[in-house]
Amino acid sequence: MAAYILRRIFLMVPTLFGVMLITFIVTQFVPGGPVERMLAQLEGHAAGQGEVRVSRPGDLYQGGKGLDEERLARITKLYGFDKPPVERFLTMMGNYIVFDFGDSYYHHKSVVQLVISKMPVSMSLGLWSFLIVYSICIPLGISKAVNEGSRFDVITSSIILVGYAIPGFVLAIMLIVLFGGGSFWNIFPLRGLVSDNWSELSLISKVLDYLWHMVLPIISSTIGSLAVMTLLTKNSFLEEIRKQYVLTARAMGLSEKRILYRHIFRNAIIPIITGFPGSFITAFFTGSLLIETIFSLDGMGLLAFQSIMNRDYPVVLGTLYFFTIIGLISRLLSDLSYVVVDPRITFESMESE
């Protein structure tokens, strides 16, 4: 087991390095980098202002005189673009190894502090969506498998497939129109995680206020995932129900309930449980740009979009490095969960694949 884990960890290093290298190379060819954007802002401000501060006292742009070579060199050095790309990449990776992601070009604050400030929104959306999807889909999928072809199976399949076909942002707009004071009822709030007077509320009122703000965003973000997990659970159980050992158990006179929960369940649940670690970890860090924008939630999805649009490379590359590590670890945990859940799988067989 230890040898397998070490082997996987060693394989993570070139994978992580390759992801960062490709992304870094791409950013070198994207037009409109931070230096160009700074120059464009200076040119835009120059028409109406005599002088504009760049980033430090003394860095002044004289609109009528243009930007001289010295100031251009200072701006280039300010963003670190005065060094060769290879040196910048190696320096960046050396800093990233100790999780030093630098400062944001756009927000002018530490990347770590910036990500931490956005995490509550993404954690709220991701964690609640994860809990709701698993708590609904597993029991529903089992019921659909046991009652395959029944009216219950047909009706629930129709409902979840309709929900799957509706994009999350379209559903969000529909919910706002219906329940957010759009054209019908004004029931749910539409901005932020909590109300403006949240700090003045009692503990119970704070919890209720938070949950009240999360109703519409959570519905919008989970409705599409219900169909995938429900059908996965149903098909997994149907595959086990049709196997020979189930017929043998029935011939031995065992009750359907005993067969389902003592024999079928522990085999059919394996592909679902093995995805649990990865989904649980990912739930803390995922963000949805459209959902966050529609409901005015300042989370990781909106941060990623703003960083890309503003060529905020420290945020783009720093978050990519961190989330790539999280993804690789979650994948390792998913593989390890196979061995924990199914004793028939060994590390030797996984290494030979």
Coordinates of C-alpha atoms in Angstrom, one line a residue:
M1 CA 0.0 0.0 0.0
A2 CA 2.8 2.4 0.9
A3 CA 4.6 1.7 -2.3
Y4 CA 1.5 2.3 -4.4
I5 CA 0.8 5.6 -2.6
L6 CA 4.5 6.8 -3.1
R7 CA 4.4 5.8 -6.7
R8 CA 1.2 7.9 -7.3
I9 CA 2.7 10.8 -5.4
F10 CA 5.8 10.7 -7.5
L11 CA 3.6 10.7 -10.7
M12 CA 1.8 13.8 -9.5
V13 CA 5.0 15.8 -9.7
P14 CA 5.5 15.6 -13.5
T15 CA 1.7 16.0 -14.0
L16 CA 1.6 19.1 -12.0
F17 CA 4.7 20.5 -13.7
G18 CA 3.3 19.8 -17.1
V19 CA 0.0 21.5 -16.3
M20 CA 1.7 24.6 -15.0
L21 CA 4.2 24.7 -17.9
I22 CA 1.5 24.5 -20.6
T23 CA -0.6 27.1 -18.9
F24 CA 2.4 29.4 -18.5
I25 CA 3.3 29.1 -22.2
V26 CA -0.3 29.9 -23.2
T27 CA -0.3 33.0 -21.1
Q28 CA 2.8 34.2 -22.9
F29 CA 0.9 34.4 -26.2
V30 CA -2.3 35.8 -24.9
P31 CA -2.6 39.5 -26.1
G32 CA -3.3 42.2 -23.6
G33 CA -1.1 41.2 -20.7
P34 CA -0.8 43.3 -17.5
V35 CA 1.8 45.6 -18.9
E36 CA -0.3 46.3 -22.1
R37 CA -3.4 46.8 -20.0
M38 CA -1.6 49.3 -17.8
L39 CA -0.4 51.2 -20.8
A40 CA -3.9 51.2 -22.3
Q41 CA -5.3 52.6 -19.0
L42 CA -2.7 55.3 -19.0
E43 CA -3.5 56.3 -22.6
G44 CA -7.2 56.3 -21.8
H45 CA -6.7 58.5 -18.7
A46 CA -4.3 60.8 -20.4
A47 CA -7.0 62.6 -22.5
G48 CA -8.7 64.1 -19.5
Q49 CA -6.0 64.2 -16.8
G50 CA -2.6 66.0 -16.7
E51 CA -0.9 63.2 -14.9
V52 CA -1.9 59.8 -13.6
R53 CA -0.3 57.7 -10.8
V54 CA 0.8 54.3 -12.0
S55 CA 1.4 52.1 -8.9
R56 CA 4.0 53.9 -6.8
P57 CA 4.6 57.5 -5.8
G58 CA 6.6 59.2 -8.5
D59 CA 5.5 56.9 -11.4
L60 CA 3.6 59.6 -13.3
Y61 CA 2.3 59.5 -16.8
Q62 CA 2.5 62.9 -18.6
G63 CA -0.3 62.8 -21.1
G64 CA 1.2 65.3 -23.4
K65 CA 4.7 63.8 -23.4
G66 CA 3.9 60.2 -23.7
L67 CA 5.5 57.4 -21.8
D68 CA 9.3 57.4 -21.9
E69 CA 11.5 54.3 -22.0
E70 CA 12.5 54.6 -18.3
R71 CA 8.9 54.5 -17.0
L72 CA 8.0 51.7 -19.4
A73 CA 11.0 49.7 -18.1
R74 CA 9.8 50.4 -14.5
I75 CA 6.3 49.2 -15.3
T76 CA 7.7 46.1 -17.0
K77 CA 9.9 45.4 -14.0
L78 CA 7.0 46.0 -11.6
Y79 CA 5.2 43.0 -13.1
G80 CA 8.3 40.9 -13.4
F81 CA 8.3 40.8 -17.2
D82 CA 11.9 42.2 -17.5
K83 CA 13.2 38.6 -17.0
P84 CA 13.4 35.8 -19.6
P85 CA 10.3 33.5 -19.6
V86 CA 12.3 30.5 -18.5
E87 CA 13.7 32.3 -15.4
R88 CA 10.2 33.6 -14.6
F89 CA 8.7 30.1 -14.8
L90 CA 11.4 28.6 -12.6
T91 CA 11.1 31.4 -10.1
M92 CA 7.3 31.0 -10.0
M93 CA 7.5 27.2 -9.5
G94 CA 10.1 27.7 -6.7
N95 CA 7.7 30.1 -4.9
Y96 CA 4.7 27.8 -5.5
I97 CA 6.4 24.9 -3.9
V98 CA 6.2 26.8 -0.6
F99 CA 2.7 28.1 -1.5
D100 CA 3.9 31.6 -2.1
F101 CA 1.5 32.8 -4.8
G102 CA 2.4 36.5 -4.8
D103 CA 0.0 39.4 -5.1
S104 CA -2.9 40.0 -7.4
Y105 CA -2.3 42.5 -10.2
Y106 CA -5.9 43.5 -10.3
H107 CA -7.0 43.3 -6.6
H108 CA -3.7 44.4 -5.2
K109 CA -3.7 41.9 -2.3
S110 CA -2.2 38.5 -1.6
V111 CA -3.5 35.7 -3.7
V112 CA -3.9 33.5 -0.6
Q113 CA -5.9 36.2 1.2
L114 CA -8.0 36.7 -1.9
V115 CA -8.9 33.1 -2.3
I116 CA -9.7 32.7 1.4
S117 CA -12.0 35.7 1.2
K118 CA -13.9 34.0 -1.7
M119 CA -14.0 30.5 -0.2
P120 CA -17.1 30.9 2.0
V121 CA -19.4 31.4 -1.0
S122 CA -17.9 28.5 -3.0
M123 CA -17.9 26.2 0.1
S124 CA -21.5 27.0 0.8
L125 CA -22.7 26.3 -2.7
G126 CA -20.5 23.2 -3.2
L127 CA -21.0 21.6 0.2
W128 CA -24.8 22.0 0.3
S129 CA -25.1 20.8 -3.3
F130 CA -23.0 17.8 -2.5
L131 CA -25.0 16.8 0.6
I132 CA -28.4 17.3 -1.2
V133 CA -27.4 15.4 -4.3
Y134 CA -26.1 12.4 -2.4
S135 CA -28.9 12.3 0.2
I136 CA -31.6 12.5 -2.5
C137 CA -30.1 10.5 -5.4
I138 CA -29.0 7.4 -3.6
P139 CA -32.4 6.5 -2.0
L140 CA -34.2 7.6 -5.2
G141 CA -32.0 5.6 -7.4
I142 CA -32.5 2.5 -5.3
S143 CA -36.2 2.9 -5.3
K144 CA -36.2 3.3 -9.1
A145 CA -34.1 0.2 -9.5
V146 CA -36.4 -1.9 -7.3
N147 CA -39.5 -0.6 -9.0
E148 CA -38.2 -0.5 -12.5
G149 CA -40.9 0.1 -15.1
S150 CA -43.5 1.2 -12.6
R151 CA -45.4 4.5 -12.7
F152 CA -43.1 5.8 -10.0
D153 CA -40.0 5.0 -12.1
V154 CA -41.5 6.6 -15.2
I155 CA -42.7 9.8 -13.5
T156 CA -39.5 10.4 -11.5
S157 CA -37.3 9.8 -14.6
S158 CA -39.4 12.3 -16.5
I159 CA -39.0 14.9 -13.8
I160 CA -35.3 14.5 -13.3
L161 CA -34.6 14.5 -17.0
V162 CA -36.5 17.7 -17.5
G163 CA -34.5 19.2 -14.6
Y164 CA -31.3 18.0 -16.3
A165 CA -32.3 19.6 -19.6
I166 CA -32.8 23.0 -18.0
P167 CA -29.5 24.9 -17.7
G168 CA -28.8 26.1 -14.2
F169 CA -28.7 29.8 -15.1
V170 CA -32.0 29.5 -16.9
L171 CA -33.6 27.9 -13.8
A172 CA -32.0 30.6 -11.7
I173 CA -33.7 33.3 -13.7
M174 CA -37.0 31.5 -13.6
L175 CA -36.8 31.2 -9.8
I176 CA -36.0 34.9 -9.5
V177 CA -39.0 35.8 -11.6
L178 CA -41.3 33.5 -9.6
F179 CA -40.0 33.9 -6.0
G180 CA -37.5 36.7 -6.0
G181 CA -39.8 39.6 -6.5
G182 CA -39.6 39.5 -10.3
S183 CA -43.2 39.3 -11.5
F184 CA -45.0 37.1 -8.9
W185 CA -43.9 36.5 -5.3
N186 CA -41.2 38.3 -3.3
I187 CA -40.2 35.4 -1.0
F188 CA -36.4 34.9 -1.2
P189 CA -33.6 37.4 -1.0
L190 CA -31.4 37.7 -4.1
R191 CA -28.0 39.1 -2.9
G192 CA -25.2 37.7 -0.9
L193 CA -25.1 34.9 1.7
V194 CA -26.6 36.9 4.5
S195 CA -28.6 40.1 5.1
D196 CA -27.0 43.4 5.8
N197 CA -28.0 43.3 9.5
W198 CA -26.8 39.7 10.0
S199 CA -24.3 40.7 12.7
E200 CA -27.2 42.1 14.8
L201 CA -29.3 38.9 14.7
S202 CA -29.4 36.2 17.3
L203 CA -27.7 32.8 16.6
I204 CA -30.9 31.1 15.5
S205 CA -31.8 34.1 13.3
K206 CA -28.4 34.1 11.7
V207 CA -28.7 30.4 10.8
L208 CA -32.2 30.9 9.4
D209 CA -31.1 34.0 7.5
Y210 CA -28.2 32.2 5.9
L211 CA -30.3 29.2 4.9
W212 CA -33.0 31.6 3.5
H213 CA -30.4 33.2 1.3
M214 CA -29.1 29.8 0.0
V215 CA -32.4 28.3 -1.1
L216 CA -32.5 29.6 -4.7
P217 CA -28.8 29.3 -5.5
I218 CA -28.7 25.7 -4.2
I219 CA -31.8 24.7 -6.2
S220 CA -30.3 26.2 -9.3
S221 CA -26.9 24.5 -8.8
T222 CA -28.1 21.0 -7.8
I223 CA -31.0 20.4 -10.1
G224 CA -28.8 19.3 -13.0
S225 CA -26.7 16.9 -10.9
L226 CA -29.7 15.0 -9.6
A227 CA -30.3 13.1 -12.9
V228 CA -26.7 11.9 -13.3
M229 CA -26.3 10.6 -9.8
T230 CA -29.8 9.1 -9.7
L231 CA -29.4 7.2 -12.9
L232 CA -25.9 6.0 -11.9
T233 CA -27.3 4.6 -8.7
K234 CA -30.3 3.0 -10.5
N235 CA -28.2 1.4 -13.2
S236 CA -25.6 0.1 -10.7
F237 CA -28.3 -1.6 -8.6
L238 CA -30.1 -3.0 -11.7
E239 CA -26.9 -4.6 -12.8
E240 CA -26.5 -6.3 -9.5
I241 CA -30.2 -7.3 -9.2
R242 CA -29.9 -9.2 -12.5
K243 CA -26.9 -11.3 -11.4
Q244 CA -27.0 -15.0 -10.7
Y245 CA -26.3 -14.7 -6.9
V246 CA -29.6 -12.8 -6.5
L247 CA -31.6 -15.5 -8.1
T248 CA -29.8 -18.0 -5.9
A249 CA -30.6 -16.0 -2.8
R250 CA -34.3 -15.8 -3.8
A251 CA -34.4 -19.6 -4.4
M252 CA -33.0 -20.0 -0.8
G253 CA -36.1 -18.2 0.5
L254 CA -34.4 -15.0 1.7
S255 CA -36.6 -12.0 1.9
E256 CA -36.3 -9.2 -0.8
K257 CA -35.3 -6.7 1.9
R258 CA -32.5 -9.0 3.2
I259 CA -31.3 -9.6 -0.4
L260 CA -31.3 -5.9 -1.2
Y261 CA -29.5 -4.6 1.8
R262 CA -27.2 -7.5 2.8
H263 CA -26.1 -8.6 -0.7
I264 CA -27.0 -6.2 -3.5
F265 CA -26.3 -3.0 -1.6
R266 CA -22.7 -3.6 -0.7
N267 CA -21.8 -4.5 -4.3
A268 CA -23.9 -1.9 -6.1
I269 CA -22.8 1.0 -3.9
I270 CA -19.1 0.6 -4.8
P271 CA -19.0 2.8 -7.9
I272 CA -21.0 5.5 -6.0
I273 CA -19.0 5.4 -2.8
T274 CA -15.6 5.4 -4.6
G275 CA -16.4 8.8 -6.1
F276 CA -17.3 10.2 -2.7
P277 CA -13.9 11.4 -1.6
G278 CA -13.2 13.3 -4.8
S279 CA -16.7 14.9 -4.9
F280 CA -16.5 15.8 -1.2
I281 CA -13.1 17.6 -1.6
T282 CA -14.1 19.3 -4.9
A283 CA -17.3 20.6 -3.3
F284 CA -15.2 22.9 -1.1
F285 CA -13.5 24.6 -4.0
T286 CA -15.8 24.7 -6.9
G287 CA -17.5 27.8 -8.1
S288 CA -20.2 28.6 -10.6
L289 CA -19.7 31.9 -12.5
L290 CA -23.3 32.2 -13.8
I291 CA -25.0 31.2 -10.5
E292 CA -22.7 33.5 -8.5
T293 CA -23.3 36.4 -10.9
I294 CA -27.1 36.0 -11.0
F295 CA -27.4 35.9 -7.2
S296 CA -24.6 38.4 -6.6
L297 CA -22.4 35.9 -4.8
D298 CA -18.7 36.8 -4.8
G299 CA -17.1 33.4 -4.9
M300 CA -14.4 31.4 -6.8
G301 CA -16.3 31.3 -10.1
L302 CA -16.5 35.0 -10.3
L303 CA -12.9 35.4 -9.2
A304 CA -11.7 33.0 -11.9
F305 CA -13.6 34.9 -14.6
Q306 CA -12.3 38.3 -13.5
S307 CA -8.7 37.0 -13.2
I308 CA -8.8 35.7 -16.8
M309 CA -10.4 38.8 -18.2
N310 CA -8.0 41.1 -16.4
R311 CA -4.9 39.0 -17.2
D312 CA -4.3 38.6 -13.4
Y313 CA -1.7 35.9 -13.9
P314 CA -0.8 35.4 -10.2
V315 CA -4.4 34.5 -9.4
V316 CA -4.9 32.4 -12.5
L317 CA -1.6 30.4 -12.1
G318 CA -1.7 30.3 -8.3
T319 CA -5.2 28.9 -8.1
L320 CA -4.5 26.5 -11.0
Y321 CA -1.5 25.1 -9.1
F322 CA -3.5 24.7 -5.9
F323 CA -6.6 23.2 -7.5
T324 CA -4.5 20.8 -9.6
I325 CA -2.9 19.5 -6.4
I326 CA -6.4 19.1 -4.9
G327 CA -7.6 17.3 -8.0
L328 CA -4.7 14.9 -8.0
I329 CA -5.1 14.2 -4.3
S330 CA -8.9 13.6 -4.7
R331 CA -8.1 11.2 -7.5
L332 CA -5.7 9.2 -5.3
L333 CA -8.3 9.1 -2.5
S334 CA -10.9 7.8 -4.9
D335 CA -8.5 5.0 -6.0
L336 CA -7.8 4.1 -2.4
S337 CA -11.5 4.0 -1.6
Y338 CA -11.8 1.1 -4.1
V339 CA -9.6 -1.0 -1.9
V340 CA -11.4 0.0 1.3
V341 CA -14.9 -0.6 -0.1
D342 CA -14.2 -3.7 -2.1
P343 CA -11.7 -6.2 -0.5
R344 CA -11.4 -8.1 -3.9
I345 CA -9.4 -5.2 -5.2
T346 CA -5.7 -5.1 -4.2
F347 CA -3.0 -2.6 -4.7
E348 CA -1.1 -5.1 -6.8
S349 CA -4.0 -5.3 -9.3
M350 CA -4.3 -1.5 -9.4
E351 CA -0.5 -1.1 -10.1
S352 CA -0.8 -3.6 -13.0
E353 CA -3.5 -1.6 -14.7

